[in-house]
mmCIF file of C-alpha atoms and ligand atoms in Angstrom:
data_model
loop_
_atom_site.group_PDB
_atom_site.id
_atom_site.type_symbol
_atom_site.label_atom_id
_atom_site.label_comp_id
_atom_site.label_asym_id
_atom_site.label_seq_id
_atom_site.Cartn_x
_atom_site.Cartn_y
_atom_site.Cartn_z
ATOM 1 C CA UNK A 23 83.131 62.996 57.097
ATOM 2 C CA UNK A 24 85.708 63.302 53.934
ATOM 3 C CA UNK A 25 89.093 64.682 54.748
ATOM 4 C CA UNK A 26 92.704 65.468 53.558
ATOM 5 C CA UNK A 27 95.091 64.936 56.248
ATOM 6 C CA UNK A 28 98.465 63.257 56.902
ATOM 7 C CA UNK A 29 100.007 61.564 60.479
ATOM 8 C CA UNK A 30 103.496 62.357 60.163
ATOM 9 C CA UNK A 31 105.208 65.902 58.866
ATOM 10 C CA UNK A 32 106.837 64.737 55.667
ATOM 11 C CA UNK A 33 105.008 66.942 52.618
ATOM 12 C CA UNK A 34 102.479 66.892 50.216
ATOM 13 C CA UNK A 35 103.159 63.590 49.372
ATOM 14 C CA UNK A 36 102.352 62.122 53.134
ATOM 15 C CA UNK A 37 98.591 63.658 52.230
ATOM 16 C CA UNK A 38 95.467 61.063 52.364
ATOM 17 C CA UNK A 39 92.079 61.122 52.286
ATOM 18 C CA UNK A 40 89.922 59.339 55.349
ATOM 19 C CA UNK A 41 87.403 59.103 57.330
ATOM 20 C CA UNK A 42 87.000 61.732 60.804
ATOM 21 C CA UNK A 43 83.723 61.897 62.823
ATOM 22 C CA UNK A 44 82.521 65.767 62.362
ATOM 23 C CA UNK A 45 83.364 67.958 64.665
ATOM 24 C CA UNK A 46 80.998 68.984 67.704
ATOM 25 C CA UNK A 47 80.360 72.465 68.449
ATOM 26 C CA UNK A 48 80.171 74.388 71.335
ATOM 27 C CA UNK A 49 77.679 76.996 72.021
ATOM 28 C CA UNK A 50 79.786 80.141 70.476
ATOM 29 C CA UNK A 51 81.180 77.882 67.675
ATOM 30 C CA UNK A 52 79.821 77.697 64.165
ATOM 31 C CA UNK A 53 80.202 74.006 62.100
ATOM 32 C CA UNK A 54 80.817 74.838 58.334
ATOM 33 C CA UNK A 55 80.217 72.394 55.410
ATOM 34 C CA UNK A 56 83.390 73.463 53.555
ATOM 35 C CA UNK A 57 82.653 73.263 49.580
ATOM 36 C CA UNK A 58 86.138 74.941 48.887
ATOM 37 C CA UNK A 59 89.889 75.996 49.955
ATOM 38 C CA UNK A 60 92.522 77.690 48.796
ATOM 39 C CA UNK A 61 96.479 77.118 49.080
ATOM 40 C CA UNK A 62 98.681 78.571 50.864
ATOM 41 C CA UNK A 63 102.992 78.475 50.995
ATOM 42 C CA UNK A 64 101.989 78.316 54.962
ATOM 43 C CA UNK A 65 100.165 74.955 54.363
ATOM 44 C CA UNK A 66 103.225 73.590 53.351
ATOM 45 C CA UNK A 67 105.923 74.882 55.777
ATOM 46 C CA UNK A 68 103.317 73.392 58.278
ATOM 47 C CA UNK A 69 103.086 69.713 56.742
ATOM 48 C CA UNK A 70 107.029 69.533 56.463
ATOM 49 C CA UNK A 71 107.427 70.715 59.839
ATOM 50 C CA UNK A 72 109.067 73.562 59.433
ATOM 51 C CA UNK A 73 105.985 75.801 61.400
ATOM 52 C CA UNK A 74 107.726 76.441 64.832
ATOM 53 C CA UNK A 75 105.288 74.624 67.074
ATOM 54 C CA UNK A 76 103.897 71.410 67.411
ATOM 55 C CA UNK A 77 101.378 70.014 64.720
ATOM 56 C CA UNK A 78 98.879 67.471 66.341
ATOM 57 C CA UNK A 79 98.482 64.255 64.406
ATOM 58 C CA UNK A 80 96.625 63.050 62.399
ATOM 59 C CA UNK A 81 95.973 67.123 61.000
ATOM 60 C CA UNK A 82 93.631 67.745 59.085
ATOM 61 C CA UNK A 83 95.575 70.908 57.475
ATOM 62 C CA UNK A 84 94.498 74.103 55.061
ATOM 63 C CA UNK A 85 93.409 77.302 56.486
ATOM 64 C CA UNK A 86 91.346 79.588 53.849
ATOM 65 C CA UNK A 87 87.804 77.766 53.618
ATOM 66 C CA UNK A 88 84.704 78.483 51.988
ATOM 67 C CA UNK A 89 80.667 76.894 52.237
ATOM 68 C CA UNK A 90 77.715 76.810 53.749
ATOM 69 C CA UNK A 91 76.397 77.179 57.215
ATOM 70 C CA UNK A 92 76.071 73.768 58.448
ATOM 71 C CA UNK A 93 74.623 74.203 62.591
ATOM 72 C CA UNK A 94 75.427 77.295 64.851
ATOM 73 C CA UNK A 95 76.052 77.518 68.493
ATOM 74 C CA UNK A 96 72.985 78.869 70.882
ATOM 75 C CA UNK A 97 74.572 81.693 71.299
ATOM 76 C CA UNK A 98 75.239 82.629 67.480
ATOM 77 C CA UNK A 99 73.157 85.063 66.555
ATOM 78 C CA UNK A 100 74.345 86.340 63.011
ATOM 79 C CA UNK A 101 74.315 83.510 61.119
ATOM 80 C CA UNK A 102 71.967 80.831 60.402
ATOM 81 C CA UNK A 103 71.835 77.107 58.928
ATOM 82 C CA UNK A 104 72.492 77.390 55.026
ATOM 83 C CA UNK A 105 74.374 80.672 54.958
ATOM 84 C CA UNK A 106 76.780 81.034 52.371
ATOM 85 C CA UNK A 107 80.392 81.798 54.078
ATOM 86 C CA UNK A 108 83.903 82.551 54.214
ATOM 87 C CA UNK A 109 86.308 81.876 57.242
ATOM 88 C CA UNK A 110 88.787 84.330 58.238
ATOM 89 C CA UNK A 111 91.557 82.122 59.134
ATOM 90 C CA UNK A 112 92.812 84.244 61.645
ATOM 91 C CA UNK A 113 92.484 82.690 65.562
ATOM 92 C CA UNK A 114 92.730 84.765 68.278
ATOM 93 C CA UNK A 115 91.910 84.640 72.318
ATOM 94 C CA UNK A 116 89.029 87.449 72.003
ATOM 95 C CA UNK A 117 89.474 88.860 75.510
ATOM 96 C CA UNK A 118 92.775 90.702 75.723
ATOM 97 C CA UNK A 119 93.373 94.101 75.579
ATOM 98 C CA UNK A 120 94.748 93.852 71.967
ATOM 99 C CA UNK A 121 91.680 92.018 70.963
ATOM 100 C CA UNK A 122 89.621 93.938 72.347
ATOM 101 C CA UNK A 123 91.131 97.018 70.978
ATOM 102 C CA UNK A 124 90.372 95.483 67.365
ATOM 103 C CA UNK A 125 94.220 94.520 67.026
ATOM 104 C CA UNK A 126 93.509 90.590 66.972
ATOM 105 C CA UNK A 127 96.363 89.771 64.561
ATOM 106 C CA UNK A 128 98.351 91.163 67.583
ATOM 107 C CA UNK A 129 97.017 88.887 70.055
ATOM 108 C CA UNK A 130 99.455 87.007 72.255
ATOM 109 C CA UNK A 131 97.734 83.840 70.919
ATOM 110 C CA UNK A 132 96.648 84.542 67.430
ATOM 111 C CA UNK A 133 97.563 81.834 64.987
ATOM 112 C CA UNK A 134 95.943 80.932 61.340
ATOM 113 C CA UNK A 135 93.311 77.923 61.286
ATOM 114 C CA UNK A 136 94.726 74.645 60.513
ATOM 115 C CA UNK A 137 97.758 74.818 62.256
ATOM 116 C CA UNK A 138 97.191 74.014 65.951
ATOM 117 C CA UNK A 139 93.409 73.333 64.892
ATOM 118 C CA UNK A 140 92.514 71.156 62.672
ATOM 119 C CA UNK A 141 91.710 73.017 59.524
ATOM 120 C CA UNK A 142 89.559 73.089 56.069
ATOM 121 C CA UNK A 143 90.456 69.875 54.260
ATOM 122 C CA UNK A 144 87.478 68.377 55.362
ATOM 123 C CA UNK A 145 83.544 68.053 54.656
ATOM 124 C CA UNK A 146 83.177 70.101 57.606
ATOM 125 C CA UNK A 147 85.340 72.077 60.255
ATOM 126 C CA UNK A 148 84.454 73.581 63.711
ATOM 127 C CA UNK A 149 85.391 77.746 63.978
ATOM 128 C CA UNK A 150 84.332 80.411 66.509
ATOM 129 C CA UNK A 151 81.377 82.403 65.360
ATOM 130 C CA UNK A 152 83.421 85.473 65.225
ATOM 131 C CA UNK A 153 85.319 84.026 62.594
ATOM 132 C CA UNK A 154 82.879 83.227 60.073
ATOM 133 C CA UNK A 155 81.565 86.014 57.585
ATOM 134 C CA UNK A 156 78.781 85.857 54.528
ATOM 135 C CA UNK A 157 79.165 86.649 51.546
ATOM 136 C CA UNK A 158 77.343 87.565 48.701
ATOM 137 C CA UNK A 159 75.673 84.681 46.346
ATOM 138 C CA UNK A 160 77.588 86.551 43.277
ATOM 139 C CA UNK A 161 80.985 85.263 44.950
ATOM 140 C CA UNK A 162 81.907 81.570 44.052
ATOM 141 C CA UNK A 163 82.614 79.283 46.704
ATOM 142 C CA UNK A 164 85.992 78.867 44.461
ATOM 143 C CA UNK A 165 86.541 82.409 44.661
ATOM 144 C CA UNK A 166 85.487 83.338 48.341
ATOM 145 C CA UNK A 167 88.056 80.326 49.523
ATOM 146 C CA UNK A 168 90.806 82.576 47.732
ATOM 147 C CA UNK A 169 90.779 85.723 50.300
ATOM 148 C CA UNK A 170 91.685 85.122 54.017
ATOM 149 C CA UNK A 171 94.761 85.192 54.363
ATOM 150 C CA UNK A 172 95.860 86.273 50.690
ATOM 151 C CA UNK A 173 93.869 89.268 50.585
ATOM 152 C CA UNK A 174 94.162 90.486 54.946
ATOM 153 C CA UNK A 175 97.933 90.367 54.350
ATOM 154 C CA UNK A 176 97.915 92.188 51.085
ATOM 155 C CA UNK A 177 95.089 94.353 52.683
ATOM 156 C CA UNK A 178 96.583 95.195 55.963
ATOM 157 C CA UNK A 179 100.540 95.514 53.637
ATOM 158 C CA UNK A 180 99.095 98.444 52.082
ATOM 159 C CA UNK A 181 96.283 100.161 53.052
ATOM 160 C CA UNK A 182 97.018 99.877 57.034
ATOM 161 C CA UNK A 183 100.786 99.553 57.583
ATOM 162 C CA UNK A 184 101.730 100.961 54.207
ATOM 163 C CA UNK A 185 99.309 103.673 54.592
ATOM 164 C CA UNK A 186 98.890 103.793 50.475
ATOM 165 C CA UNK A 187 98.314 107.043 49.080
ATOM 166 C CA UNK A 188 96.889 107.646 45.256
ATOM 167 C CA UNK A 189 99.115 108.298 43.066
ATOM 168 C CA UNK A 190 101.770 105.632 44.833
ATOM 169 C CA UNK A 191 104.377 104.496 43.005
ATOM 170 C CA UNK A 192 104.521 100.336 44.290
ATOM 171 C CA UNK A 193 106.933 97.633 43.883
ATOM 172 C CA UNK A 194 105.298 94.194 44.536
ATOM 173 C CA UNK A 195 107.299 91.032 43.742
ATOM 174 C CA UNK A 196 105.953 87.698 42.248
ATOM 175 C CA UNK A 197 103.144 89.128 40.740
ATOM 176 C CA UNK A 198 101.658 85.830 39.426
ATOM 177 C CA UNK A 199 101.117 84.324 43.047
ATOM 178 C CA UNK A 200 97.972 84.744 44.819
ATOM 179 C CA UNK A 201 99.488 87.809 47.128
ATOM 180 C CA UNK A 202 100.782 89.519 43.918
ATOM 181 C CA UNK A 203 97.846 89.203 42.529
ATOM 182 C CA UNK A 204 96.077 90.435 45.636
ATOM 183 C CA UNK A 205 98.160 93.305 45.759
ATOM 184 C CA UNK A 206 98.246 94.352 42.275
ATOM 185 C CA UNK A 207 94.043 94.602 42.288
ATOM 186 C CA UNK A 208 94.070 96.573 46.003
ATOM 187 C CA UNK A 209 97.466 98.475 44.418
ATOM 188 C CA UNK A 210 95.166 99.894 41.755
ATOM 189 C CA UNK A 211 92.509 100.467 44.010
ATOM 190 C CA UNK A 212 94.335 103.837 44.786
ATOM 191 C CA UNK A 213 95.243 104.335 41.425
ATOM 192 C CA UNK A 214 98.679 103.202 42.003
ATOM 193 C CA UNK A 215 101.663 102.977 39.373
ATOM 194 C CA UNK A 216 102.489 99.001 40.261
ATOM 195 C CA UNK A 217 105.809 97.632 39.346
ATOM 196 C CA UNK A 218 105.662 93.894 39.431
ATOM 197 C CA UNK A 219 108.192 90.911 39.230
ATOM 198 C CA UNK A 220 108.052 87.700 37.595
ATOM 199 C CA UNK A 221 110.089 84.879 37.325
ATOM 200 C CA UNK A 222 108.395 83.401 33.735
ATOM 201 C CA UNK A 223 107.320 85.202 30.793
ATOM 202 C CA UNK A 224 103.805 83.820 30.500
ATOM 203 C CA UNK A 225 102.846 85.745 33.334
ATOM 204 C CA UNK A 226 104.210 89.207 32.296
ATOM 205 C CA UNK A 227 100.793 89.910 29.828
ATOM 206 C CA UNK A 228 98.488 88.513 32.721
ATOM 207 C CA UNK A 229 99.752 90.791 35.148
ATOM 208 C CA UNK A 230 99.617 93.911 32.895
ATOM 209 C CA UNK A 231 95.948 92.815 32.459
ATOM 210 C CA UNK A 232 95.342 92.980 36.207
ATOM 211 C CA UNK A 233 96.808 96.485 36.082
ATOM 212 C CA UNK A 234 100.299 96.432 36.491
ATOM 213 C CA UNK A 235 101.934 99.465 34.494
ATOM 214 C CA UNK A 236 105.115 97.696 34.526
ATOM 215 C CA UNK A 237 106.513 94.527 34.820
ATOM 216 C CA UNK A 238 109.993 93.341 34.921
ATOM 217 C CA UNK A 239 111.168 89.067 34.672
ATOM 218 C CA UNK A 240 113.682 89.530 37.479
ATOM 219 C CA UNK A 241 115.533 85.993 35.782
ATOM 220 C CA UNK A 242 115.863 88.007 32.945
ATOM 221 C CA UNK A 243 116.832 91.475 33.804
ATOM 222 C CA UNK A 244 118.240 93.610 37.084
ATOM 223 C CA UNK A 245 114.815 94.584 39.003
ATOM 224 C CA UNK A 246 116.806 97.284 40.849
ATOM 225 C CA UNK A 247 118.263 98.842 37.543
ATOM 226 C CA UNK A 248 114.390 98.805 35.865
ATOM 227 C CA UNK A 249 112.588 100.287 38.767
ATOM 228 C CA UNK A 250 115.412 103.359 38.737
ATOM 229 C CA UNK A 251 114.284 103.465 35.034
ATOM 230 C CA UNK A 252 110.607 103.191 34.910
ATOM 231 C CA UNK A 253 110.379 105.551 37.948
ATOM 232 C CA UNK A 254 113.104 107.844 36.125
ATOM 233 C CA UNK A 255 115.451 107.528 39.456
ATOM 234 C CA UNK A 256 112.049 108.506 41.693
ATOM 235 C CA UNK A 257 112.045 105.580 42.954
ATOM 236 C CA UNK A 258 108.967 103.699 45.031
ATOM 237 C CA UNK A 259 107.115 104.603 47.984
ATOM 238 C CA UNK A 260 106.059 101.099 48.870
ATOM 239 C CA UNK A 261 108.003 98.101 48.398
ATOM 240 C CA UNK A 262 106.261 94.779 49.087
ATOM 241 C CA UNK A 263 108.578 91.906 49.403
ATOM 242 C CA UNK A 264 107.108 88.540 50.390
ATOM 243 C CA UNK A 265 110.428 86.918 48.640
ATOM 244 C CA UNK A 266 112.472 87.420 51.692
ATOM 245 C CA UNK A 267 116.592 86.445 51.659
ATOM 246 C CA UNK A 268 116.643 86.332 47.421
ATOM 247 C CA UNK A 269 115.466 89.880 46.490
ATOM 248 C CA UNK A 270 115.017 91.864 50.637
ATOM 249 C CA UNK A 271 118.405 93.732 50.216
ATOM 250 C CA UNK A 272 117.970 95.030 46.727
ATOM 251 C CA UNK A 273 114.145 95.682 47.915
ATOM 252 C CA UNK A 274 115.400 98.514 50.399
ATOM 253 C CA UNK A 275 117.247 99.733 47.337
ATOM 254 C CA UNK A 276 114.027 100.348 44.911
ATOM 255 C CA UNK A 277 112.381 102.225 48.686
ATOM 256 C CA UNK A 278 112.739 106.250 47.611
ATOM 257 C CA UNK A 279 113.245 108.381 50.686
ATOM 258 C CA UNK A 280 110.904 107.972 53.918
ATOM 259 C CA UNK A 281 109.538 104.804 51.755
ATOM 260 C CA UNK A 282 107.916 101.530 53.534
ATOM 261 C CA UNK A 283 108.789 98.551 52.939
ATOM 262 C CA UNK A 284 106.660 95.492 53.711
ATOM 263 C CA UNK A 285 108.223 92.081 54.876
ATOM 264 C CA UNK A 286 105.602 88.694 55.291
ATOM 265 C CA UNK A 287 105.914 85.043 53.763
ATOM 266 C CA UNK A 288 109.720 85.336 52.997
ATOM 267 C CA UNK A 289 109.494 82.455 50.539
ATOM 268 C CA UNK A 290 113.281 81.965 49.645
ATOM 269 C CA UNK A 291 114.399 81.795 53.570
ATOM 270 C CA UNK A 292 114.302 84.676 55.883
ATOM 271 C CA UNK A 293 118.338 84.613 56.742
ATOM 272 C CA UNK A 294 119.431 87.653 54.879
ATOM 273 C CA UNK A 295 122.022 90.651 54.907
ATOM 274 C CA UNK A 296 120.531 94.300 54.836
ATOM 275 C CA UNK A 297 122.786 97.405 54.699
ATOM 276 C CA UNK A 298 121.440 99.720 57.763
ATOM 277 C CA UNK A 299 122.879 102.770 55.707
ATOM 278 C CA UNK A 300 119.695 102.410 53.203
ATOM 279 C CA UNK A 301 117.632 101.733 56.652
ATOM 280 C CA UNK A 302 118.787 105.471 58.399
ATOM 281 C CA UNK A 303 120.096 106.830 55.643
ATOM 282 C CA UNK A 304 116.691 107.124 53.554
ATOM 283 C CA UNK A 305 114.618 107.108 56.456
ATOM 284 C CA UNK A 306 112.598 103.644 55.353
ATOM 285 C CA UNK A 307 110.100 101.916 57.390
ATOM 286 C CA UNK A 308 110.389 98.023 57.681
ATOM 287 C CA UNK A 309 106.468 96.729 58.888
ATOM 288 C CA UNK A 310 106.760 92.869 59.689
ATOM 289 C CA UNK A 311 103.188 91.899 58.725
ATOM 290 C CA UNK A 312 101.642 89.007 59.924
ATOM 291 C CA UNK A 313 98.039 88.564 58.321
ATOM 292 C CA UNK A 314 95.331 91.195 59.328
ATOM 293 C CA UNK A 315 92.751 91.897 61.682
ATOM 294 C CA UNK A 316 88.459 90.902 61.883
ATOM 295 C CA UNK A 317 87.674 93.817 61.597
ATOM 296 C CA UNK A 318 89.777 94.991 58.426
ATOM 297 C CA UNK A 319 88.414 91.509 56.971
ATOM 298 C CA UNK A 320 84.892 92.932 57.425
ATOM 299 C CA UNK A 321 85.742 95.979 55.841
ATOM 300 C CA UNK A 322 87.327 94.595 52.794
ATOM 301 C CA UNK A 323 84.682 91.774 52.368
ATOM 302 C CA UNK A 324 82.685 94.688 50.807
ATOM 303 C CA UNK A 325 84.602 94.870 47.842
ATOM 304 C CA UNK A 326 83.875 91.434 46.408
ATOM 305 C CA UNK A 327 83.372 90.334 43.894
ATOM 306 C CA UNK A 328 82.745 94.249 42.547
ATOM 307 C CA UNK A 329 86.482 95.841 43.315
ATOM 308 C CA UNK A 330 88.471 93.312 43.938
ATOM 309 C CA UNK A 331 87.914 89.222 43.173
ATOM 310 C CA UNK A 332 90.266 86.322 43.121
ATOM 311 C CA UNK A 333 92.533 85.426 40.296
ATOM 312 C CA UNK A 334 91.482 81.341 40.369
ATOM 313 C CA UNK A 335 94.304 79.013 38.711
ATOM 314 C CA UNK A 336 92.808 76.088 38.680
ATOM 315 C CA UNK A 337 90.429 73.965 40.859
ATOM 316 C CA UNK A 338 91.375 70.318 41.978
ATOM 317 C CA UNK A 339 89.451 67.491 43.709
ATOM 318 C CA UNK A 340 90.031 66.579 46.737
ATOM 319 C CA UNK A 341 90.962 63.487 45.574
ATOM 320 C CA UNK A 342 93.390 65.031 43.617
ATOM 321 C CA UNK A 343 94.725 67.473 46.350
ATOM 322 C CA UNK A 344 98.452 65.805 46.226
ATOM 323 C CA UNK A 345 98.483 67.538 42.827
ATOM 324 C CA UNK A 346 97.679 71.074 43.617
ATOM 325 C CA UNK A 347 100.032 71.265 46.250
ATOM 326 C CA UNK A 348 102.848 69.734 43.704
ATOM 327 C CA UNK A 349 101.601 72.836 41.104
ATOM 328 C CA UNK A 350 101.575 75.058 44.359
ATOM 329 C CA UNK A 351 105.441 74.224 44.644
ATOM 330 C CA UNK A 352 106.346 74.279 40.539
ATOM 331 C CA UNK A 353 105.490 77.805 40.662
ATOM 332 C CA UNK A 354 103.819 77.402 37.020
ATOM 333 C CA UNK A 355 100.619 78.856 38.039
ATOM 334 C CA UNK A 356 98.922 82.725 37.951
ATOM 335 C CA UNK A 357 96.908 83.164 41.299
ATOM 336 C CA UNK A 358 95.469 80.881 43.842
ATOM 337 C CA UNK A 359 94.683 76.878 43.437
ATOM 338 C CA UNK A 360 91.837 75.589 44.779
ATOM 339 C CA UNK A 361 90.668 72.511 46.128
ATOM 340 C CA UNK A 362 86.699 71.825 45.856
ATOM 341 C CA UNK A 363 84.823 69.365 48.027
HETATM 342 ZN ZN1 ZN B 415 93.693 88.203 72.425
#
């Protein structure tokens, strides 16, 4: 089979394409012809080596896959050859007590696909059975390959740990990348007033046509000093910040009192000084989310392509797949980028 993979942990640019035998299965496992896969930031903290464990080499890498049913297990029951399917990315040992208490992305052993596996830059990949869902034939391939782990985190950010309310006020940062876009749809879900940030103008009309109410270029102007404005000194009562040590301190300032504020992805560096004062002294929640659950995935599934569906960039080759990641890292894109195969 086709695949994307590099041998040593030096970027994007170490990426190549080859030749790997498929994968065999075993009799719980369910073999995938992958037509589609999305990026993530994770993807690339993995390839430079910056994921704290070890990658196995050659790796075939990516974790958010899309395609078709390719052979099952004999013990797979709920799919079948030619099934049209998503992976949730999310791997976890299935027998604890937090597994088995529906709390998988708890597990002592839960990890995304692609990391310690090899993952979905290939023709095919091998998952558990558990793992893979169907979806519905109105949901691209390009489209279903955008929601594991964009849309659990964003998911399980506010409707589960941020226990969102309608009528929320809700700060979420980088609006134009694929979890601000994510959030802004399940934001407004609930009827939400979203505040969003971006660092470029061209994405300020595209996010008020997702449904932000407000949106502030954070280059441009003080976030902190808008949000007191357009929430006339209210303040929020969710604050997602997946920025991390740029904009986390000012975050806990835009958090009104008893406010939570969500921490994942941390894509300026996680090292960062926070005032406990605002912590205590407002009574804020800090959730550390780390993906989502099965079970929420199952849930949320439901709501493509009908309440919620993928803000798609662009789509690349795989031949091409050097290229995506370089747009992945320019930051001059609205959404998720996608890599067909
Ligand atoms: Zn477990």
């Amino acid at each position: 089979m086709k695949a994307a993979y590099y041998d040593k942990l030096e970027g994007y640019k170490a990426i190549k394409i080859g030749d790997f035998p498929i994968p065999d299965i075993n009799e719980d496992e369910v073999l995938v012809n992958i037509k589609a896969f999305s990026l993530n930031h994770l993807d690339v903290w993995v390839m430079e080596g910056k994921y704290p464990v070890a990658i196995p080499l050659p790796h075939i890498f990516a974790s958010d896959g899309s395609g078709v049913v390719a052979k099952v297990g004999k013990n797979v029951k709920h799919l079948k050859e030619g099934d049209r399917v998503v992976i949730f990315s999310g791997l976890s040992c299935g027998v604890c007590e937090r597994c088995l208490s529906g709390k998988d992305n708890k597990c002592n052993s839960f990890r995304p696909l692609g990391v310690l596996e090899d993952g979905v830059s290939a023709e095919f990949v091998k998952v558990p059975a558990v793992n893979v869902f169907k979806i519905p034939d109105s949901l691209s391939f390009e489209s279903a390959a955008c929601i594991p782990i964009t849309y659990i985190t964003s998911w399980h950010s506010l409707v589960t740990r941020g226990k969102i309310n309608q009528g929320d006020t809700v700060l979420i940062h980088g609006g134009g990348s694929g979890v601000g876009t994510a959030l802004i749809q399940i934001a407004k879900l609930y009827n939400a007033t979203v505040i969003t940030t971006v660092g470029d103008d061209w994405k300020i009309e595209k996010c008020k046509q997702l449904g932000a109410d407000f949106v502030i270029n954070y280059k441009k102007e003080n976030f902190v000093e808008k949000v007191k404005e357009y929430t006339n000194g209210q303040l929020c009562d969710i604050v997602v910040d997946h920025i991390g040590a740029q904009t986390f301190s000012d975050s806990l300032s835009c958090g009104k009192r008893g406010a939570r504020v969500i921490t994942f992805g941390s894509t300026t560096g996680a090292d960062t000084q926070i005032n406990l004062r605002y912590i205590f002294g407002k009574n804020l929640t800090i959730h550390g989310v780390y993906m989502g659950t099965k079970g929420e995935f199952a849930k949320m599934l439901k709501l493509f392509p009908d309440k919620l569906n993928p803000v798609v960039d662009s789509v690349f080759d795989l031949e091409d797949v050097q290229k995506a990641y370089e747009k992945l890292l320019s930051r001059q894109f609205f959404g998720k980028i996608v890599v067909k195969i």
